[in-house]
PDB file of C-alpha atoms and ligand atoms in Angstrom:
ATOM      1  CA  MET A   1       0.000   0.000   0.000  1.00 52.00           C
ATOM      2  CA  ALA A   2       2.765   2.398   0.964  1.00 63.00           C
ATOM      3  CA  SER A   3       4.722   1.614  -2.184  1.00 67.00           C
ATOM      4  CA  ALA A   4       1.766   2.408  -4.461  1.00 70.00           C
ATOM      5  CA  GLN A   5       1.402   5.772  -2.777  1.00 67.00           C
ATOM      6  CA  PHE A   6       5.128   6.313  -2.944  1.00 57.00           C
ATOM      7  CA  PHE A   7       5.068   5.819  -6.702  1.00 57.00           C
ATOM      8  CA  SER A   8       2.126   8.115  -7.187  1.00 65.00           C
ATOM      9  CA  ILE A   9       3.963  10.804  -5.208  1.00 56.00           C
ATOM     10  CA  LEU A  10       7.109  10.321  -7.293  1.00 54.00           C
ATOM     11  CA  THR A  11       5.071  10.507 -10.503  1.00 56.00           C
ATOM     12  CA  THR A  12       3.430  13.736  -9.360  1.00 56.00           C
ATOM     13  CA  ALA A  13       6.805  15.229  -8.507  1.00 58.00           C
ATOM     14  CA  ALA A  14       8.239  14.148 -11.866  1.00 58.00           C
ATOM     15  CA  ILE A  15       5.388  15.938 -13.641  1.00 55.00           C
ATOM     16  CA  LEU A  16       5.497  19.037 -11.439  1.00 56.00           C
ATOM     17  CA  VAL A  17       9.211  19.782 -11.388  1.00 58.00           C
ATOM     18  CA  PRO A  18       9.821  20.411 -15.141  1.00 57.00           C
ATOM     19  CA  SER A  19       6.667  22.554 -15.443  1.00 56.00           C
ATOM     20  CA  ILE A  20       7.835  24.675 -12.517  1.00 63.00           C
ATOM     21  CA  LEU A  21      11.221  25.148 -14.185  1.00 77.00           C
ATOM     22  CA  ALA A  22       9.724  26.399 -17.479  1.00 91.00           C
ATOM     23  CA  THR A  23       9.423  30.166 -17.854  1.00 96.00           C
ATOM     24  CA  GLU A  24       6.565  32.042 -19.486  1.00 97.00           C
ATOM     25  CA  PHE A  25       7.677  35.274 -21.178  1.00 98.00           C
ATOM     26  CA  LEU A  26       5.140  37.995 -21.867  1.00 98.00           C
ATOM     27  CA  VAL A  27       6.661  39.505 -25.018  1.00 98.00           C
ATOM     28  CA  GLY A  28       7.019  43.276 -24.601  1.00 98.00           C
ATOM     29  CA  ASP A  29       5.915  43.086 -20.955  1.00 98.00           C
ATOM     30  CA  GLU A  30       3.056  45.598 -20.312  1.00 97.00           C
ATOM     31  CA  THR A  31       3.249  46.882 -23.897  1.00 98.00           C
ATOM     32  CA  GLY A  32       2.623  43.453 -25.342  1.00 98.00           C
ATOM     33  CA  TRP A  33       3.042  42.926 -29.093  1.00 98.00           C
ATOM     34  CA  ASP A  34       2.940  46.299 -30.832  1.00 98.00           C
ATOM     35  CA  THR A  35       4.762  48.647 -33.192  1.00 98.00           C
ATOM     36  CA  ASN A  36       7.511  51.025 -32.083  1.00 97.00           C
ATOM     37  CA  TYR A  37       8.724  48.935 -29.196  1.00 98.00           C
ATOM     38  CA  ASP A  38      12.331  47.860 -28.708  1.00 98.00           C
ATOM     39  CA  TYR A  39      12.017  44.036 -28.802  1.00 98.00           C
ATOM     40  CA  LYS A  40      15.755  43.678 -29.196  1.00 97.00           C
ATOM     41  CA  GLY A  41      16.142  45.589 -25.953  1.00 98.00           C
ATOM     42  CA  TRP A  42      13.446  43.422 -24.370  1.00 98.00           C
ATOM     43  CA  THR A  43      15.463  40.244 -25.082  1.00 98.00           C
ATOM     44  CA  ARG A  44      18.613  41.685 -23.494  1.00 98.00           C
ATOM     45  CA  GLY A  45      19.589  39.762 -20.355  1.00 97.00           C
ATOM     46  CA  LYS A  46      16.929  37.096 -20.931  1.00 97.00           C
ATOM     47  CA  GLU A  47      17.673  33.426 -21.470  1.00 97.00           C
ATOM     48  CA  PHE A  48      15.258  31.314 -23.464  1.00 97.00           C
ATOM     49  CA  HIS A  49      15.242  27.557 -23.017  1.00 97.00           C
ATOM     50  CA  VAL A  50      13.444  24.653 -24.650  1.00 97.00           C
ATOM     51  CA  GLY A  51      10.164  24.255 -22.775  1.00 96.00           C
ATOM     52  CA  ASP A  52       9.737  27.976 -22.112  1.00 97.00           C
ATOM     53  CA  GLN A  53       6.772  29.827 -23.570  1.00 98.00           C
ATOM     54  CA  LEU A  54       6.369  33.130 -25.383  1.00 98.00           C
ATOM     55  CA  VAL A  55       3.061  34.934 -24.962  1.00 98.00           C
ATOM     56  CA  PHE A  56       2.174  37.506 -27.630  1.00 98.00           C
ATOM     57  CA  LYS A  57      -0.593  39.775 -26.381  1.00 98.00           C
ATOM     58  CA  TYR A  58      -2.392  42.274 -28.673  1.00 98.00           C
ATOM     59  CA  ILE A  59      -5.838  43.337 -29.863  1.00 98.00           C
ATOM     60  CA  PRO A  60      -7.027  40.643 -32.317  1.00 97.00           C
ATOM     61  CA  GLY A  61      -6.974  42.012 -35.851  1.00 97.00           C
ATOM     62  CA  ALA A  62      -4.523  44.767 -34.989  1.00 98.00           C
ATOM     63  CA  HIS A  63      -1.485  42.509 -35.372  1.00 98.00           C
ATOM     64  CA  THR A  64      -0.434  38.952 -36.184  1.00 97.00           C
ATOM     65  CA  VAL A  65       2.431  36.761 -35.072  1.00 97.00           C
ATOM     66  CA  ASN A  66       4.323  35.155 -37.923  1.00 97.00           C
ATOM     67  CA  GLU A  67       7.184  32.812 -37.312  1.00 97.00           C
ATOM     68  CA  VAL A  68       9.631  33.204 -40.198  1.00 96.00           C
ATOM     69  CA  ASN A  69      13.197  32.282 -41.083  1.00 96.00           C
ATOM     70  CA  GLY A  70      16.210  34.574 -40.769  1.00 96.00           C
ATOM     71  CA  THR A  71      16.034  35.822 -44.367  1.00 96.00           C
ATOM     72  CA  ASP A  72      12.368  36.722 -44.172  1.00 96.00           C
ATOM     73  CA  PHE A  73      13.008  38.338 -40.795  1.00 97.00           C
ATOM     74  CA  GLN A  74      15.657  40.682 -42.252  1.00 96.00           C
ATOM     75  CA  GLN A  75      13.378  41.573 -45.166  1.00 96.00           C
ATOM     76  CA  CYS A  76      10.140  41.659 -43.126  1.00 96.00           C
ATOM     77  CA  VAL A  77       8.427  39.088 -45.364  1.00 95.00           C
ATOM     78  CA  ALA A  78       5.582  37.399 -43.485  1.00 92.00           C
ATOM     79  CA  SER A  79       3.606  35.889 -46.368  1.00 83.00           C
ATOM     80  CA  ALA A  80       5.107  32.389 -46.534  1.00 79.00           C
ATOM     81  CA  GLY A  81       6.209  32.059 -42.922  1.00 79.00           C
ATOM     82  CA  ILE A  82       6.522  28.932 -40.812  1.00 84.00           C
ATOM     83  CA  LYS A  83       3.326  29.695 -38.899  1.00 88.00           C
ATOM     84  CA  SER A  84       0.888  32.550 -38.467  1.00 93.00           C
ATOM     85  CA  LEU A  85      -1.118  33.257 -35.320  1.00 96.00           C
ATOM     86  CA  THR A  86      -3.918  35.770 -34.906  1.00 97.00           C
ATOM     87  CA  SER A  87      -5.762  35.143 -31.617  1.00 98.00           C
ATOM     88  CA  GLY A  88      -4.486  38.195 -29.741  1.00 98.00           C
ATOM     89  CA  TYR A  89      -3.144  35.919 -27.010  1.00 98.00           C
ATOM     90  CA  ASP A  90      -0.796  33.602 -28.846  1.00 98.00           C
ATOM     91  CA  ILE A  91       1.244  31.186 -26.786  1.00 98.00           C
ATOM     92  CA  ILE A  92       4.277  29.644 -28.443  1.00 97.00           C
ATOM     93  CA  THR A  93       6.103  26.843 -26.666  1.00 97.00           C
ATOM     94  CA  LEU A  94       9.777  26.751 -27.583  1.00 97.00           C
ATOM     95  CA  THR A  95      10.289  23.122 -28.535  1.00 96.00           C
ATOM     96  CA  THR A  96      13.675  23.180 -30.283  1.00 97.00           C
ATOM     97  CA  PRO A  97      16.943  25.021 -29.634  1.00 97.00           C
ATOM     98  CA  GLY A  98      18.316  27.563 -32.107  1.00 98.00           C
ATOM     99  CA  GLU A  99      17.391  30.955 -33.476  1.00 98.00           C
ATOM    100  CA  LYS A 100      13.701  31.855 -33.818  1.00 98.00           C
ATOM    101  CA  TRP A 101      12.261  34.843 -35.638  1.00 98.00           C
ATOM    102  CA  TYR A 102       8.827  36.435 -35.227  1.00 98.00           C
ATOM    103  CA  ILE A 103       7.365  39.402 -37.093  1.00 98.00           C
ATOM    104  CA  CYS A 104       3.981  41.079 -37.405  1.00 97.00           C
ATOM    105  CA  GLY A 105       2.315  40.345 -40.742  1.00 96.00           C
ATOM    106  CA  ILE A 106       0.355  43.622 -40.956  1.00 96.00           C
ATOM    107  CA  ASP A 107       1.726  45.912 -43.702  1.00 95.00           C
ATOM    108  CA  GLY A 108       4.474  48.206 -42.483  1.00 96.00           C
ATOM    109  CA  HIS A 109       4.445  46.996 -38.872  1.00 98.00           C
ATOM    110  CA  CYS A 110       7.672  45.038 -39.229  1.00 98.00           C
ATOM    111  CA  LYS A 111       9.566  47.274 -41.619  1.00 97.00           C
ATOM    112  CA  ALA A 112       8.511  50.735 -40.433  1.00 97.00           C
ATOM    113  CA  GLY A 113       7.304  49.815 -36.966  1.00 96.00           C
ATOM    114  CA  GLU A 114      10.130  47.501 -35.921  1.00 97.00           C
ATOM    115  CA  GLN A 115       7.569  44.930 -34.751  1.00 98.00           C
ATOM    116  CA  LYS A 116       9.992  42.035 -34.929  1.00 98.00           C
ATOM    117  CA  LEU A 117      11.497  39.690 -32.396  1.00 98.00           C
ATOM    118  CA  ALA A 118      14.549  37.445 -32.723  1.00 98.00           C
ATOM    119  CA  ILE A 119      15.587  35.070 -29.951  1.00 98.00           C
ATOM    120  CA  THR A 120      18.072  32.268 -29.423  1.00 98.00           C
ATOM    121  CA  VAL A 121      16.646  29.205 -27.691  1.00 98.00           C
ATOM    122  CA  LEU A 122      19.058  27.208 -25.555  1.00 97.00           C
ATOM    123  CA  ASP A 123      18.567  23.567 -24.636  1.00 93.00           C
ATOM    124  CA  GLN A 124      16.850  22.525 -21.455  1.00 85.00           C
ATOM    125  CA  THR A 125      19.901  22.090 -19.218  1.00 64.00           C
ATOM    126  CA  VAL A 126      20.009  24.726 -16.501  1.00 57.00           C
ATOM    127  CA  SER A 127      22.763  27.200 -17.322  1.00 49.00           C
ATOM    128  CA  PRO A 128      24.896  29.062 -14.785  1.00 49.00           C
ATOM    129  CA  ALA A 129      22.902  31.886 -13.252  1.00 51.00           C
ATOM    130  CA  THR A 130      23.648  35.374 -14.562  1.00 50.00           C
ATOM    131  CA  PRO A 131      22.731  38.445 -12.471  1.00 48.00           C
ATOM    132  CA  SER A 132      19.848  39.345 -14.802  1.00 49.00           C
ATOM    133  CA  ASN A 133      18.060  36.019 -14.557  1.00 48.00           C
ATOM    134  CA  LEU A 134      19.159  35.174 -11.044  1.00 48.00           C
ATOM    135  CA  ALA A 135      15.821  36.263  -9.595  1.00 50.00           C
ATOM    136  CA  THR A 136      13.773  33.827 -11.706  1.00 52.00           C
ATOM    137  CA  ARG A 137      16.272  31.010 -11.257  1.00 51.00           C
ATOM    138  CA  GLU A 138      16.179  31.531  -7.497  1.00 53.00           C
ATOM    139  CA  SER A 139      12.404  31.388  -7.395  1.00 56.00           C
ATOM    140  CA  ASP A 140      12.564  28.227  -9.541  1.00 60.00           C
ATOM    141  CA  GLU A 141      14.874  26.730  -6.966  1.00 63.00           C
ATOM    142  CA  ALA A 142      12.551  27.758  -4.163  1.00 61.00           C
ATOM    143  CA  CYS A 143       9.691  25.941  -5.914  1.00 53.00           C
ATOM    144  CA  VAL A 144      11.742  22.798  -6.449  1.00 59.00           C
ATOM    145  CA  ASN A 145      12.829  22.886  -2.813  1.00 63.00           C
ATOM    146  CA  ALA A 146       9.197  23.220  -1.745  1.00 63.00           C
ATOM    147  CA  VAL A 147       8.214  20.180  -3.814  1.00 59.00           C
ATOM    148  CA  VAL A 148      11.130  18.141  -2.475  1.00 62.00           C
ATOM    149  CA  LEU A 149      10.249  19.198   1.070  1.00 64.00           C
ATOM    150  CA  SER A 150       6.586  18.266   0.746  1.00 68.00           C
ATOM    151  CA  VAL A 151       7.472  14.932  -0.860  1.00 66.00           C
ATOM    152  CA  SER A 152       9.806  14.070   2.000  1.00 70.00           C
ATOM    153  CA  HIS A 153       7.177  15.278   4.455  1.00 70.00           C
ATOM    154  CA  ILE A 154       4.557  12.939   2.960  1.00 64.00           C
ATOM    155  CA  LEU A 155       7.058  10.066   3.002  1.00 73.00           C
ATOM    156  CA  MET A 156       7.713  10.739   6.692  1.00 75.00           C
ATOM    157  CA  ILE A 157       3.990  10.596   7.460  1.00 66.00           C
ATOM    158  CA  LEU A 158       3.655   7.331   5.506  1.00 73.00           C
ATOM    159  CA  GLU A 159       6.580   5.873   7.398  1.00 80.00           C
ATOM    160  CA  THR A 160       5.000   6.859  10.721  1.00 70.00           C
ATOM    161  CA  LEU A 161       1.676   5.293   9.683  1.00 71.00           C
ATOM    162  CA  ARG A 162       3.423   2.078   8.651  1.00 78.00           C
ATOM    163  CA  TRP A 163       5.219   1.972  11.988  1.00 77.00           C
ATOM    164  CA  GLN A 164       1.950   2.500  13.870  1.00 74.00           C
ATOM    165  CA  LEU A 165       0.309  -0.283  11.843  1.00 72.00           C
ATOM    166  CA  THR A 166       3.079  -2.772  12.639  1.00 76.00           C
ATOM    167  CA  GLN A 167       2.861  -1.741  16.325  1.00 75.00           C
ATOM    168  CA  SER A 168      -0.922  -2.327  16.481  1.00 71.00           C
ATOM    169  CA  THR A 169      -0.890  -5.663  14.622  1.00 64.00           C
ATOM    170  CA  GLY A 170       2.282  -6.968  16.282  1.00 55.00           C
TER     171      GLY A 170
HETATM  172  C1  LIG B 201      12.945  31.365 -45.925  1.00 91.89           C
HETATM  173  O1  LIG B 201      11.579  31.174 -46.165  1.00 91.89           O
HETATM  174  C2  LIG B 201      11.170  31.514 -47.484  1.00 91.89           C
HETATM  175  C3  LIG B 201       9.679  31.345 -47.557  1.00 91.89           C
HETATM  176  O2  LIG B 201       9.039  32.243 -46.698  1.00 91.89           O
HETATM  177  C4  LIG B 201      11.891  30.644 -48.478  1.00 91.89           C
HETATM  178  O3  LIG B 201      11.528  31.018 -49.787  1.00 91.89           O
HETATM  179  C5  LIG B 201      13.382  30.787 -48.304  1.00 91.89           C
HETATM  180  O4  LIG B 201      14.058  29.883 -49.129  1.00 91.89           O
HETATM  181  C6  LIG B 201      13.769  30.515 -46.851  1.00 91.89           C
HETATM  182  N1  LIG B 201      15.165  30.787 -46.665  1.00 91.89           N
HETATM  183  C7  LIG B 201      15.976  29.972 -45.983  1.00 91.89           C
HETATM  184  C8  LIG B 201      17.390  30.411 -45.861  1.00 91.89           C
HETATM  185  O5  LIG B 201      15.575  28.910 -45.496  1.00 91.89           O
HETATM  186 CU1  LIG B 202       1.478  44.637 -36.068  1.00 91.89          CU
END
């Protein structure tokens, strides 16, 4: 009985820990996805990893999110991109490492309005903390520690119960 519970706890922890470690980035922070914003500046000091998510927030119809390749990014060509999103709250999960390019497909927004974002996605291994992302990494660690603590707490309770059971039957 205890071992079944033990495995279900381990499974829960195995599911929880990676999702806690993933970061969700709101592109452009309070500005969201818009023209005349410095997205290059926004990426400065940020680290993007496989499993993280980008959230593009804008008024539906006002903009689009087009994933393109490096050439189309330079030339602001959105027509034949990799994918196009239009919901106004587009969530992109970064599934592969490498460079990723996003532009707005509305005429002039990329070229004249600088509505373009280029990022480099690193693999999932946790990199050494840099001052700029130390805060998020520390809170990640706090979460992991909390999970580990509660798992060991539950195990302790189970152990106590088992001991009480053997006492009462023996
Ligand atoms: C980039 O994508 C366009 C289509 O949008 C394609 O014609 C072009 O060959 C691609 N360039 C590279 C370097 O993959
Ligand atoms: Cu736009």
